[in-house]
mmCIF file of C-alpha atoms in Angstrom:
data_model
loop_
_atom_site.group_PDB
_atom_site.id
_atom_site.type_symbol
_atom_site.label_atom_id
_atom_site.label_comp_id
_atom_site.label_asym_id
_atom_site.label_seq_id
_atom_site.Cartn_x
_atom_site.Cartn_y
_atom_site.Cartn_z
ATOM 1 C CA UNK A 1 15.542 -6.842 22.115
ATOM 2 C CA UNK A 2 12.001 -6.319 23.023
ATOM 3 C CA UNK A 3 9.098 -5.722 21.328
ATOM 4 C CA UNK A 4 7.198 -2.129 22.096
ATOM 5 C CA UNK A 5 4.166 -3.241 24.468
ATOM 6 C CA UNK A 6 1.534 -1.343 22.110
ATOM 7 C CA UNK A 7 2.451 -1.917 18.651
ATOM 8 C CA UNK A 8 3.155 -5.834 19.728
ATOM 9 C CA UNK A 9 -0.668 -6.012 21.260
ATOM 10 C CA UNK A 10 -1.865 -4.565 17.628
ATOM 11 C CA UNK A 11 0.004 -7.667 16.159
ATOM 12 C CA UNK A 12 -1.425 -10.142 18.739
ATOM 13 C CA UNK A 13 -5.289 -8.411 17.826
ATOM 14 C CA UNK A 14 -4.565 -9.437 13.967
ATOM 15 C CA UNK A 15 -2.974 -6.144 12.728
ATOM 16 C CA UNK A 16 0.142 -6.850 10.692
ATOM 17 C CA UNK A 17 2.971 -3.699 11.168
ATOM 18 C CA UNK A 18 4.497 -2.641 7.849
ATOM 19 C CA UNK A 19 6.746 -0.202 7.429
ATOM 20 C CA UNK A 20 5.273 2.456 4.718
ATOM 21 C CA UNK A 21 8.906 3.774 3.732
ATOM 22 C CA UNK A 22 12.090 2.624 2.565
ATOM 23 C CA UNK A 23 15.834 3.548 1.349
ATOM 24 C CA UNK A 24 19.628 2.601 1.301
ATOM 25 C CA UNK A 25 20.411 4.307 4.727
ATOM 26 C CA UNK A 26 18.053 2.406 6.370
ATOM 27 C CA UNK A 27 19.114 -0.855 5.033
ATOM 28 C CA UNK A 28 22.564 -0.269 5.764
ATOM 29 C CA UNK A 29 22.322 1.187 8.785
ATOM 30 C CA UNK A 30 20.552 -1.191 10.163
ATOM 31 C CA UNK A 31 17.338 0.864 11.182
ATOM 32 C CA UNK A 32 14.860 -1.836 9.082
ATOM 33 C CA UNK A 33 16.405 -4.570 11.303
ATOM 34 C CA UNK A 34 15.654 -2.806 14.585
ATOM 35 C CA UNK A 35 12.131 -1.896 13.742
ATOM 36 C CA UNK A 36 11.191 -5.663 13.260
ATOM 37 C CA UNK A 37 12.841 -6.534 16.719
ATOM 38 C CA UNK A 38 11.387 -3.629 18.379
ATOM 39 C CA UNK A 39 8.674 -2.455 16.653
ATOM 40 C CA UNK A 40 7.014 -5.385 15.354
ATOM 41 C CA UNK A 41 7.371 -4.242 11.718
ATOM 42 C CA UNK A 42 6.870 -7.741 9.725
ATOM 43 C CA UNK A 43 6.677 -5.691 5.981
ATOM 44 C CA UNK A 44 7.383 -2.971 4.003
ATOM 45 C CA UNK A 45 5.787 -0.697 1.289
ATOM 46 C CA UNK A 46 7.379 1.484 -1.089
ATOM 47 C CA UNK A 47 5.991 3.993 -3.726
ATOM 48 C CA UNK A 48 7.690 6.349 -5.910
ATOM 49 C CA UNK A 49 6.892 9.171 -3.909
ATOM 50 C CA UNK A 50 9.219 7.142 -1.218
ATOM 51 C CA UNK A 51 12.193 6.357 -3.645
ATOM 52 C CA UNK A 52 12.364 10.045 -4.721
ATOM 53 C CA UNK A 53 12.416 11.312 -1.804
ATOM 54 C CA UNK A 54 15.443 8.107 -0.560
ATOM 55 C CA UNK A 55 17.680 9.082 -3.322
ATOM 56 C CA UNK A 56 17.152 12.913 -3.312
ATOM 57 C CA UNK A 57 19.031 12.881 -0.201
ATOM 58 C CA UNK A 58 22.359 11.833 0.985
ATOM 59 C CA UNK A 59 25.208 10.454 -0.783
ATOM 60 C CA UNK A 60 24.261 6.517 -0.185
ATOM 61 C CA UNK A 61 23.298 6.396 -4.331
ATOM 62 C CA UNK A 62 26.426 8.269 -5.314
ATOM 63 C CA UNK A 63 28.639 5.398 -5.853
ATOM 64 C CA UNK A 64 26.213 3.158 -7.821
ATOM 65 C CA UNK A 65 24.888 6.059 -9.807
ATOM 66 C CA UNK A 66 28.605 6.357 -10.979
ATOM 67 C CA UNK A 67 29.013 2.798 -11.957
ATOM 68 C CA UNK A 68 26.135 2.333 -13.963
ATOM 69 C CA UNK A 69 26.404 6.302 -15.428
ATOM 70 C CA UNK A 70 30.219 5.014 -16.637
ATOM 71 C CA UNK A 71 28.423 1.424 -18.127
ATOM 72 C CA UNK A 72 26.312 4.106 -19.851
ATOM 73 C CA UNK A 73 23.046 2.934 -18.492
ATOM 74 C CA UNK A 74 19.691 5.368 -19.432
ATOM 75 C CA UNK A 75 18.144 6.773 -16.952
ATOM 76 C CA UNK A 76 15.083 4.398 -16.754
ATOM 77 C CA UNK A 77 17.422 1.457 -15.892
ATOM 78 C CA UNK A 78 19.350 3.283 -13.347
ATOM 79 C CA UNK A 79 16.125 3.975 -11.645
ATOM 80 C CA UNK A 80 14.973 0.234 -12.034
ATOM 81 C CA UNK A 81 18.323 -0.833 -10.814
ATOM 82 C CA UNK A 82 18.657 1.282 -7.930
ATOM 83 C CA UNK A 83 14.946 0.695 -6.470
ATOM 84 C CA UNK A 84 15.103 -3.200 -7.010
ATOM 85 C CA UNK A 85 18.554 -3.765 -5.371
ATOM 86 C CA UNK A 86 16.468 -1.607 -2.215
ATOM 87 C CA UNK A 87 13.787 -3.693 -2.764
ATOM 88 C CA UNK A 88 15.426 -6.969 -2.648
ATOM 89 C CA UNK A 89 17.580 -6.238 0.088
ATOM 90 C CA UNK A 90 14.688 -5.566 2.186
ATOM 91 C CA UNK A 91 12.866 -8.725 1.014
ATOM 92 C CA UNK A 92 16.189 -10.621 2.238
ATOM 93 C CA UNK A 93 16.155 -8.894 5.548
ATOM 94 C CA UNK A 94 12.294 -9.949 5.913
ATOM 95 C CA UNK A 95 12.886 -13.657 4.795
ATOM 96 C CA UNK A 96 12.451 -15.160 8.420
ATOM 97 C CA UNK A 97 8.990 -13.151 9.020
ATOM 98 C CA UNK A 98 7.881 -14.633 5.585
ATOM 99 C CA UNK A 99 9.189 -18.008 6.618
ATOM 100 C CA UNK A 100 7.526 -17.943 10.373
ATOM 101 C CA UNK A 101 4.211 -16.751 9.067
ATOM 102 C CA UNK A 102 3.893 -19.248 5.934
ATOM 103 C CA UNK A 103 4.237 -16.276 3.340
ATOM 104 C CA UNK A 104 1.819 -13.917 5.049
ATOM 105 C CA UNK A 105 4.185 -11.105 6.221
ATOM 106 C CA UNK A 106 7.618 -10.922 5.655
ATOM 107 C CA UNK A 107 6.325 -8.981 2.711
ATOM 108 C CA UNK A 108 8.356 -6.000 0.627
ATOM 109 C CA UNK A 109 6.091 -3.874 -1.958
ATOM 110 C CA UNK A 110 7.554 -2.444 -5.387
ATOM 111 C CA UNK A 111 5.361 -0.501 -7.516
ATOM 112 C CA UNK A 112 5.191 -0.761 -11.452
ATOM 113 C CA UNK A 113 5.887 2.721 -12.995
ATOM 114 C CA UNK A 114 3.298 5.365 -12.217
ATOM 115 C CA UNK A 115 3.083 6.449 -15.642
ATOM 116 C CA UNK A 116 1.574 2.782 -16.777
ATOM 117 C CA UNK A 117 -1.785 3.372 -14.815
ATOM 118 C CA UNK A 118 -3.822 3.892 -17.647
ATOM 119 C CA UNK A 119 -2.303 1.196 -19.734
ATOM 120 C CA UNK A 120 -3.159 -2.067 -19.294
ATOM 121 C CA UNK A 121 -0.621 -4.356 -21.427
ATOM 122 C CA UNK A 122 2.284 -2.709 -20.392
ATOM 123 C CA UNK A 123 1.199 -2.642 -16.754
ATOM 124 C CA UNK A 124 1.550 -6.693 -17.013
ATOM 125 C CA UNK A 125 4.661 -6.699 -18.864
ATOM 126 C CA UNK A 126 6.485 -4.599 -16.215
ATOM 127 C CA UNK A 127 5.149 -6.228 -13.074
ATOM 128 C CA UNK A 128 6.361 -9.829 -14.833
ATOM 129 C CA UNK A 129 9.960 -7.652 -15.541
ATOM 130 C CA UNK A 130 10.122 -6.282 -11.849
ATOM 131 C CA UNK A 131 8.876 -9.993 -10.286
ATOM 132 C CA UNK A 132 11.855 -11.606 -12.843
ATOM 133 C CA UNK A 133 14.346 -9.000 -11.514
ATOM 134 C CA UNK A 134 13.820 -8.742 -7.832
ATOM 135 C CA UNK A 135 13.568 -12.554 -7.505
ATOM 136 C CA UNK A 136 12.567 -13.062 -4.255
ATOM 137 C CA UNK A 137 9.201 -15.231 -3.103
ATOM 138 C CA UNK A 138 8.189 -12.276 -0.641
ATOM 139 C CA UNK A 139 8.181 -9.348 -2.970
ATOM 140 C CA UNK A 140 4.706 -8.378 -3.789
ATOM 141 C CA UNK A 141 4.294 -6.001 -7.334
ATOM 142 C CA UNK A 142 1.962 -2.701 -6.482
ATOM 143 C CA UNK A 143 -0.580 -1.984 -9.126
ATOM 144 C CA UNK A 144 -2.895 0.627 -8.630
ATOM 145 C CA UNK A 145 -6.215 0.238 -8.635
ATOM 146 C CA UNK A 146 -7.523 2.541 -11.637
ATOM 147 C CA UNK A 147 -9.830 0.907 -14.554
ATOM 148 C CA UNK A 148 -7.371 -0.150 -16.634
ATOM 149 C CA UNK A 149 -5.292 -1.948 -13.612
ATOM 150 C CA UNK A 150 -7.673 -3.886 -12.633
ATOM 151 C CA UNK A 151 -7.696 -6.526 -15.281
ATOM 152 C CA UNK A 152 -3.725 -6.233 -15.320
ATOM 153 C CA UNK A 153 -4.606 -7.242 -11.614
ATOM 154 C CA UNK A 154 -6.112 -10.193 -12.641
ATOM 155 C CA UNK A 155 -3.638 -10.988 -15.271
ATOM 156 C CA UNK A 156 -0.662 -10.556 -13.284
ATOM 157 C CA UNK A 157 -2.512 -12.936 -10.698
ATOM 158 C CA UNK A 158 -2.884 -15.466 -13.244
ATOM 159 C CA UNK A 159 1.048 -15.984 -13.068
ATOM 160 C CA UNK A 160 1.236 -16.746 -9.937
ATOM 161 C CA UNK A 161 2.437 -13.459 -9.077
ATOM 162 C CA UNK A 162 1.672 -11.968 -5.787
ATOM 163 C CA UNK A 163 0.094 -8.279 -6.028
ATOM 164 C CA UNK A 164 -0.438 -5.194 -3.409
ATOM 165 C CA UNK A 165 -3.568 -3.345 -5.045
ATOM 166 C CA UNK A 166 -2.974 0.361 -4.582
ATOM 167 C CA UNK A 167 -4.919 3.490 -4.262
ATOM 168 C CA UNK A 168 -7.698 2.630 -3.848
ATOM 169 C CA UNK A 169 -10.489 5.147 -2.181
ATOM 170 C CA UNK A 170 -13.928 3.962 -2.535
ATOM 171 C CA UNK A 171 -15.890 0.629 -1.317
ATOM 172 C CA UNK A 172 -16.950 0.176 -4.896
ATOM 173 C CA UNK A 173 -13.561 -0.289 -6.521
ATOM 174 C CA UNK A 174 -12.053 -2.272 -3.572
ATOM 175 C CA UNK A 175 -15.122 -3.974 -4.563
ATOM 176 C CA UNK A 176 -13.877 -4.603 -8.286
ATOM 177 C CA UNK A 177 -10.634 -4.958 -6.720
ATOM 178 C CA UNK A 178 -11.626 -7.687 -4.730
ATOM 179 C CA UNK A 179 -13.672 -9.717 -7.786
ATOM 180 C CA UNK A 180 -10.222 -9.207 -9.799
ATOM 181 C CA UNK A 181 -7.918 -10.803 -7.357
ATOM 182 C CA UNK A 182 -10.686 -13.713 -7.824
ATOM 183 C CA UNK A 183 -10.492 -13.656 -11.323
ATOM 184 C CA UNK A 184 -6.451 -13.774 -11.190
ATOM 185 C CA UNK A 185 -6.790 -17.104 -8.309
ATOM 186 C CA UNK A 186 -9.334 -18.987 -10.805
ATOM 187 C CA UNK A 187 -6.713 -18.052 -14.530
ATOM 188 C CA UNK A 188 -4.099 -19.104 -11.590
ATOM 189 C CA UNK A 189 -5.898 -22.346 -11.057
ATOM 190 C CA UNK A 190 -6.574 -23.509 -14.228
ATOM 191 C CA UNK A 191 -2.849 -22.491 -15.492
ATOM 192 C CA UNK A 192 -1.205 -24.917 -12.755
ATOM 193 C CA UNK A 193 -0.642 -22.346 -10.493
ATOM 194 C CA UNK A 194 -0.124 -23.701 -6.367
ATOM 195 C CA UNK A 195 -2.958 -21.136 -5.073
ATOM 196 C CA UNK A 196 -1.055 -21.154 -1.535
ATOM 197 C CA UNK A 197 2.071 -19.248 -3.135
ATOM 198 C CA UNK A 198 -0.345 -16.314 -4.396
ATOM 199 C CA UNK A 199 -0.764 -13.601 -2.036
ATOM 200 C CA UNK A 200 -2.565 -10.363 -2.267
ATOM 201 C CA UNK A 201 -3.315 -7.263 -0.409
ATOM 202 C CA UNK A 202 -5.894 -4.250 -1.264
ATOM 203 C CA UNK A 203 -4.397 -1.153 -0.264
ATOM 204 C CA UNK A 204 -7.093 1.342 1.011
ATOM 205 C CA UNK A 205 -6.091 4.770 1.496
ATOM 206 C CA UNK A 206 -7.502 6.687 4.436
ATOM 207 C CA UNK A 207 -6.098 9.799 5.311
ATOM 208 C CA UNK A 208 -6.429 11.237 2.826
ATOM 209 C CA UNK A 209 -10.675 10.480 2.271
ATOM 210 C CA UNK A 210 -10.785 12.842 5.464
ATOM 211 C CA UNK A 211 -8.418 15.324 4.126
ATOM 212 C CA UNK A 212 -10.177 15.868 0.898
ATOM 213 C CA UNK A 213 -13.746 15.854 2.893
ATOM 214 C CA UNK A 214 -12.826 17.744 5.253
ATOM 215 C CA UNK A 215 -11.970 20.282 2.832
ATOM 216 C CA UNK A 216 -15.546 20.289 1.629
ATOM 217 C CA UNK A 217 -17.441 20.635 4.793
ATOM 218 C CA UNK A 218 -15.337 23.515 5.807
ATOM 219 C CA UNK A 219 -16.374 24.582 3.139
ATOM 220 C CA UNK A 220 -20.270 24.082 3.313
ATOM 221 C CA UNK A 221 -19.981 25.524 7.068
ATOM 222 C CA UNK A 222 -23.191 24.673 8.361
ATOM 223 C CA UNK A 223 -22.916 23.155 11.976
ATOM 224 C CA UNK A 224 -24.217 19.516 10.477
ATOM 225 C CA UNK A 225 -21.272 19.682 8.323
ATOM 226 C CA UNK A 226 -18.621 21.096 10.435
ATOM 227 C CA UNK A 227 -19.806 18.400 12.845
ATOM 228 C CA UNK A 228 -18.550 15.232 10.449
ATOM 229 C CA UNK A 229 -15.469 16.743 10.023
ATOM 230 C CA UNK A 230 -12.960 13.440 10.814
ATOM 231 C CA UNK A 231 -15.254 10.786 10.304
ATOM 232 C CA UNK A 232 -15.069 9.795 6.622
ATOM 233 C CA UNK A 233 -11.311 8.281 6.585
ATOM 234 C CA UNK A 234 -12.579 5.449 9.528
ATOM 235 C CA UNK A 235 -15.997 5.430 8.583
ATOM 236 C CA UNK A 236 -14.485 4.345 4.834
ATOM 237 C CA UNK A 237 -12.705 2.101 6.095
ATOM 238 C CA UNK A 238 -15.011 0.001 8.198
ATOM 239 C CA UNK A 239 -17.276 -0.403 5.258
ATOM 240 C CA UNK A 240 -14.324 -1.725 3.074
ATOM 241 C CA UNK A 241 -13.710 -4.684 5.770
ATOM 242 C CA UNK A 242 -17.641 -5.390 6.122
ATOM 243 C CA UNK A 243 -16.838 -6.055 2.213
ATOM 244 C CA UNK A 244 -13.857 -8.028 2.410
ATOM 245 C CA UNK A 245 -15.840 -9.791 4.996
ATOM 246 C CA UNK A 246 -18.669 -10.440 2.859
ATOM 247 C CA UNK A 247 -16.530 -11.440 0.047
ATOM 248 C CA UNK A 248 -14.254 -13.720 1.979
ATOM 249 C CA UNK A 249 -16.128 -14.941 4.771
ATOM 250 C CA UNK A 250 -17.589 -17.954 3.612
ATOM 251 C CA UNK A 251 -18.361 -16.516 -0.064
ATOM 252 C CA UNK A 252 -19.269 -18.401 -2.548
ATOM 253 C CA UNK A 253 -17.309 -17.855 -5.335
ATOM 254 C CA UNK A 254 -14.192 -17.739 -2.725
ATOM 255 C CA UNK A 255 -14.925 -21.307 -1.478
ATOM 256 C CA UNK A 256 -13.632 -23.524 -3.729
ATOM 257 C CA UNK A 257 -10.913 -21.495 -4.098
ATOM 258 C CA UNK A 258 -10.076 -21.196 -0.094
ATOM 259 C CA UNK A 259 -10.261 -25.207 -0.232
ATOM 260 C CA UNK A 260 -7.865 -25.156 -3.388
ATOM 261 C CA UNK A 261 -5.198 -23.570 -1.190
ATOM 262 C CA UNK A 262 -6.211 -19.832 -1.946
ATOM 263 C CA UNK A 263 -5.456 -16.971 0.788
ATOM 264 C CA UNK A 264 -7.935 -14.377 1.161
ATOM 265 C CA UNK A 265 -6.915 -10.742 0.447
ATOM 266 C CA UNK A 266 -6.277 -8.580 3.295
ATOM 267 C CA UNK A 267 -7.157 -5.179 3.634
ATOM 268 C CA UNK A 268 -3.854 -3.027 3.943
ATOM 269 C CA UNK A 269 -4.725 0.598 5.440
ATOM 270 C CA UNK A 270 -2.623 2.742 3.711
ATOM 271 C CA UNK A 271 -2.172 6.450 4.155
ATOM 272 C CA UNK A 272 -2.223 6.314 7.800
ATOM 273 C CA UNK A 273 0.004 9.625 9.061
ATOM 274 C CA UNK A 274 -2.674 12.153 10.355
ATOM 275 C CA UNK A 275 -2.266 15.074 8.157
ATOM 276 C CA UNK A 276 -4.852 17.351 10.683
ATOM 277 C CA UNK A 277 -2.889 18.337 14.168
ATOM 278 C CA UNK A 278 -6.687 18.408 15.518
ATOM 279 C CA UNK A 279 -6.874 14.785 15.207
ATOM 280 C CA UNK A 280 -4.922 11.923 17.137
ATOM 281 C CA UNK A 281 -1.833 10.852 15.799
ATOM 282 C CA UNK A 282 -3.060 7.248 16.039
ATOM 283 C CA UNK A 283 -6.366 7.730 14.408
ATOM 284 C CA UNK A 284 -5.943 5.516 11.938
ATOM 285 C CA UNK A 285 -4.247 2.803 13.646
ATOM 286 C CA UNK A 286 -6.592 2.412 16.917
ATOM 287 C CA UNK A 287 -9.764 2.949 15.270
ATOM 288 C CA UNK A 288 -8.830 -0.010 12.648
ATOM 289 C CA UNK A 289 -7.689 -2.518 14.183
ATOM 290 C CA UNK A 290 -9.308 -6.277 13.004
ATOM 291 C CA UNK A 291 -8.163 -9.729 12.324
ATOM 292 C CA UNK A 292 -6.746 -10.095 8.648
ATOM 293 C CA UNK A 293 -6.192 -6.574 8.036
ATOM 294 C CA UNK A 294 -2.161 -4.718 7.704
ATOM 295 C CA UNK A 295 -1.649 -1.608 8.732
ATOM 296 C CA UNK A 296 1.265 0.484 6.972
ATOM 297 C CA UNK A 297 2.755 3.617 8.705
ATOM 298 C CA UNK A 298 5.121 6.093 8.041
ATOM 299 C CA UNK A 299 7.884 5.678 10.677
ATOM 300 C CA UNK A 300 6.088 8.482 12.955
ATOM 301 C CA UNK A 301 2.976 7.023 13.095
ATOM 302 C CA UNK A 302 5.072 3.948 14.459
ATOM 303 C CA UNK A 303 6.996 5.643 16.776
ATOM 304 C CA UNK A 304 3.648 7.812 17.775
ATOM 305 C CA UNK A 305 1.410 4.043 18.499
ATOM 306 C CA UNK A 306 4.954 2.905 20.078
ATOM 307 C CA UNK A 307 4.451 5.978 22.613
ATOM 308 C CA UNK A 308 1.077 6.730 23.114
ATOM 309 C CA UNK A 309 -0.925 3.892 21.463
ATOM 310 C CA UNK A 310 -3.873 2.896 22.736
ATOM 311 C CA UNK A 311 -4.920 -0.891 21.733
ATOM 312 C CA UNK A 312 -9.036 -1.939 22.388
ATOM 313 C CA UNK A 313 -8.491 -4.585 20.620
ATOM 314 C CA UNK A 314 -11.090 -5.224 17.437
ATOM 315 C CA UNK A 315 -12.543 -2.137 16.423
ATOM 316 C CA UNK A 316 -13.674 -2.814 13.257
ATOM 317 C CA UNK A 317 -16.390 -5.858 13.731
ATOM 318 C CA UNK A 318 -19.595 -4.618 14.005
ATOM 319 C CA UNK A 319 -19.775 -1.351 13.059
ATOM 320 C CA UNK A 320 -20.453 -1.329 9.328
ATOM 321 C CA UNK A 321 -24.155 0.232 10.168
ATOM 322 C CA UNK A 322 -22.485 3.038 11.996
ATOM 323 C CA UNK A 323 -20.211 3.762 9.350
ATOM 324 C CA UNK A 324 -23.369 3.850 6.926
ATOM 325 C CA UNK A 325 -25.037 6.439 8.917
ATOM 326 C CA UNK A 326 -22.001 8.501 8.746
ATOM 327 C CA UNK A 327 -21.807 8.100 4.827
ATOM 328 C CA UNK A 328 -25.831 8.949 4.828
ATOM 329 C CA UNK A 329 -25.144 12.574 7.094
ATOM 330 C CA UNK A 330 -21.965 13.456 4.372
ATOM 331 C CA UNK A 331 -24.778 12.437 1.586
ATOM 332 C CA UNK A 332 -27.693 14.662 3.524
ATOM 333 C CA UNK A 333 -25.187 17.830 4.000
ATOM 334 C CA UNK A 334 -24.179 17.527 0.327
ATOM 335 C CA UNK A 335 -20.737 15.725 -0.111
ATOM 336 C CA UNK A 336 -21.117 14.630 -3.603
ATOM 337 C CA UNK A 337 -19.147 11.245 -2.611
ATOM 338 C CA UNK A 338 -18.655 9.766 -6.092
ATOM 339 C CA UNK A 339 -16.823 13.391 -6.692
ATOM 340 C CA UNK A 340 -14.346 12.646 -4.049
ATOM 341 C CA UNK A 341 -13.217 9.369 -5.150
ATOM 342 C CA UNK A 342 -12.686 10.649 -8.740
ATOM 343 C CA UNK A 343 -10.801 13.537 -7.891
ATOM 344 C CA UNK A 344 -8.896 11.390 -4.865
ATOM 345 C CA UNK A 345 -7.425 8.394 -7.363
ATOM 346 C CA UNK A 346 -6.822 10.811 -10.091
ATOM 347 C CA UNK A 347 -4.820 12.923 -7.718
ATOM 348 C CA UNK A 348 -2.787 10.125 -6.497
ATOM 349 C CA UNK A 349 -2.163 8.610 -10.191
ATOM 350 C CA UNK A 350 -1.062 12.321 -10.776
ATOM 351 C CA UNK A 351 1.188 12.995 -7.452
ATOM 352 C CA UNK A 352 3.072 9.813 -7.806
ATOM 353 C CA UNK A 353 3.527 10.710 -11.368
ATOM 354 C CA UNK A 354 5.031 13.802 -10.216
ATOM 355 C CA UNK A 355 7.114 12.057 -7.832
ATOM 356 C CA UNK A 356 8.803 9.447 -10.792
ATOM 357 C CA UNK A 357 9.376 13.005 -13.095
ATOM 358 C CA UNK A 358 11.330 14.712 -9.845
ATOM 359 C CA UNK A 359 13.068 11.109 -9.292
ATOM 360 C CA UNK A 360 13.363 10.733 -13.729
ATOM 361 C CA UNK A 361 15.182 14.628 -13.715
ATOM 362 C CA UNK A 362 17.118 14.265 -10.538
ATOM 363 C CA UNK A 363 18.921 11.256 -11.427
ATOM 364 C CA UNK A 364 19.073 12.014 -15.597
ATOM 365 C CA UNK A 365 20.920 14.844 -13.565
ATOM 366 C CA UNK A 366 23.584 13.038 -11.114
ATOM 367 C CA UNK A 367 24.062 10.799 -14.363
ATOM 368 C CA UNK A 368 25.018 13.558 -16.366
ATOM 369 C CA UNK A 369 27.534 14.768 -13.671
ATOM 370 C CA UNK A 370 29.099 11.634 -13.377
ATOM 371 C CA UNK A 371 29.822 11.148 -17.198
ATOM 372 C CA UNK A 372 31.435 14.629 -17.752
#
């Protein structure tokens, strides 16, 4: 099979394809398999939003469901069991893209409950129970980036355990993000750790900076606001990899580490589907394209860059001033910036919350049915 011309020249300009979506069906069917031979998918995220929504529909639970109801399994380890069997499935079907890339790619995400954000301790106890469980080099544990993750971050790091940072929305905590996956590589170090078996990625979410900006300026409605409407999301972005440059790029405190073994932490741009049909469906794909950096799409994002995908090659470099300018105008018309990123990570702490209650109540549900 060949690759798709347009998402293989976003691999060949340093842009790693994962797959921002997961469930049974697509594992059995096949489907994950055909998207790394023809779509040049080399990863895959999951969230709980994802696994509610996988085993809300169909029947490809039912029989498991039924096993473990009749063992009399609670409705938390159903969950766990169900959503690490996915997960480890998928990190078996991506062991030869972890193999051929030395542990870059190849890489399946699993995220610790959503209801642990604000809780350190048991933040590091379940991403040590999920890494034990899933057992597979090329899972990475998803911890979001809120205060109290970030020094489970570190600690989690310190095991040798590979981490995807999630939600995170402003330069200044991928900032914080970026000193804690430091902090985890020197505890690592000094704790016997081999430095080249620790991966990380910081997961910076994009579409939805414009979505929630947007929203203000429409709502300002002066023609100096109207005119930034789009901008934000890429704009965010661009300053986030001028940091991860600055940080990794010959940094000091990186270094020693980098000669110890030590990867460097790649951006991942996450929340990449459009959500405005003004805007091009490969916004933020072709406008963020760099060496070192993963991109993670929903599977019609994909199939939109397969189509219609236009690659320039590095987009990024070089434009951190521009993006500055377009942080100053939001600043000048009155976008109250530190506002946004408050109200953007506690949203997402609170939506995939939501998600885990609606997964929590729908299976506590097929449970009881199957033990009447």
């Amino acid at each position: 099979m060949a690759q798709n011309p347009n998402l293989a020249a976003l691999s060949a300009a340093g842009v790693s394809v994962w797959l921002d979506d997961l469930s049974r069906d697509r594992l059995q069917s096949g489907n994950l398999k055909e998207l790394i031979d023809t779509r040049s998918v080399v990863g895959v995220t999951t969230n709980p939003s994802i696994f509610q929504a996988a085993l809300s529909k169909g029947t490809a639970y039912d029989a498991q469901v039924a096993e473990l109801a009749e063992r009399g399994a609670d409705v938390d380890a159903t969950i766990r069991t169900v959503t690490t069997d996915d997960v480890r499935n998928a990190c078996d079907v991506l062991r030869p893209q972890w193999e051929s890339s030395n542990g870059v790619d190849g890489r399946v995400s699993i995220e610790v409950d959503p209801r642990l954000a604000h809780d350190t301790d048991k933040t590091v106890l379940q991403a040590i129970e999920l890494w034990k469980i899933v057992d597979r080099p090329n899972l990475l544990i998803k911890i979001p980036a809120t205060k109290a993750g970030l020094p489970a971050i570190t600690a989690v790091l310190a095991e040798g355990i590979s981490v995807n940072v999630t939600l995170i929305f402003s330069v200044e905590r991928h900032r914080a993000v970026m000193d804690a996956y430091l902090a985890g590589l020197e505890a690592a170090e000094k704790a016997g750790h081999d430095l080249n078996t620790i991966h990380s990625v910081a997961s910076f979410f994009v579409s939805r900076v414009d979505t929630e900006i947007d929203k203000r300026l429409e709502a300002i409605g002066s023609d100096e606001a109207l005119a930034l409407r789009g901008q934000a999301g890429v704009a965010n972005a661009r300053l986030a990899y001028a940091a991860y440059e600055e940080v990794f790029v010959g940094g000091k405190r990186f270094t020693p580490l980098a000669e110890a073994g030590a990867w460097v932490q790649r951006p991942l741009w996450a929340s990449t589907g459009v959500k405005n049909p003004d805007y091009s469906d490969t916004l933020y794909v072709t406008e963020l394209v760099a060496p070192n950096t993963v991109n993670t799409m929903p599977e019609k994002t994909i199939d939109a860059v397969a189509d219609h995908g236009v690659i320039k090659g590095d987009t990024i470099t070089g434009t951190a001033g521009e993006a500055q300018q377009v942080f100053d105008r939001l600043e000048a018309v009155g976008i109250d910036l530190r506002d946004v990123f408050l109200v953007l990570e506690d949203e997402g702490v609170e939506k995939f919350e939501k998600s885990w209650q609606e997964l929590l109540d729908a299976t506590q549900g097929q449970l009881d049915d199957k033990s009447k």
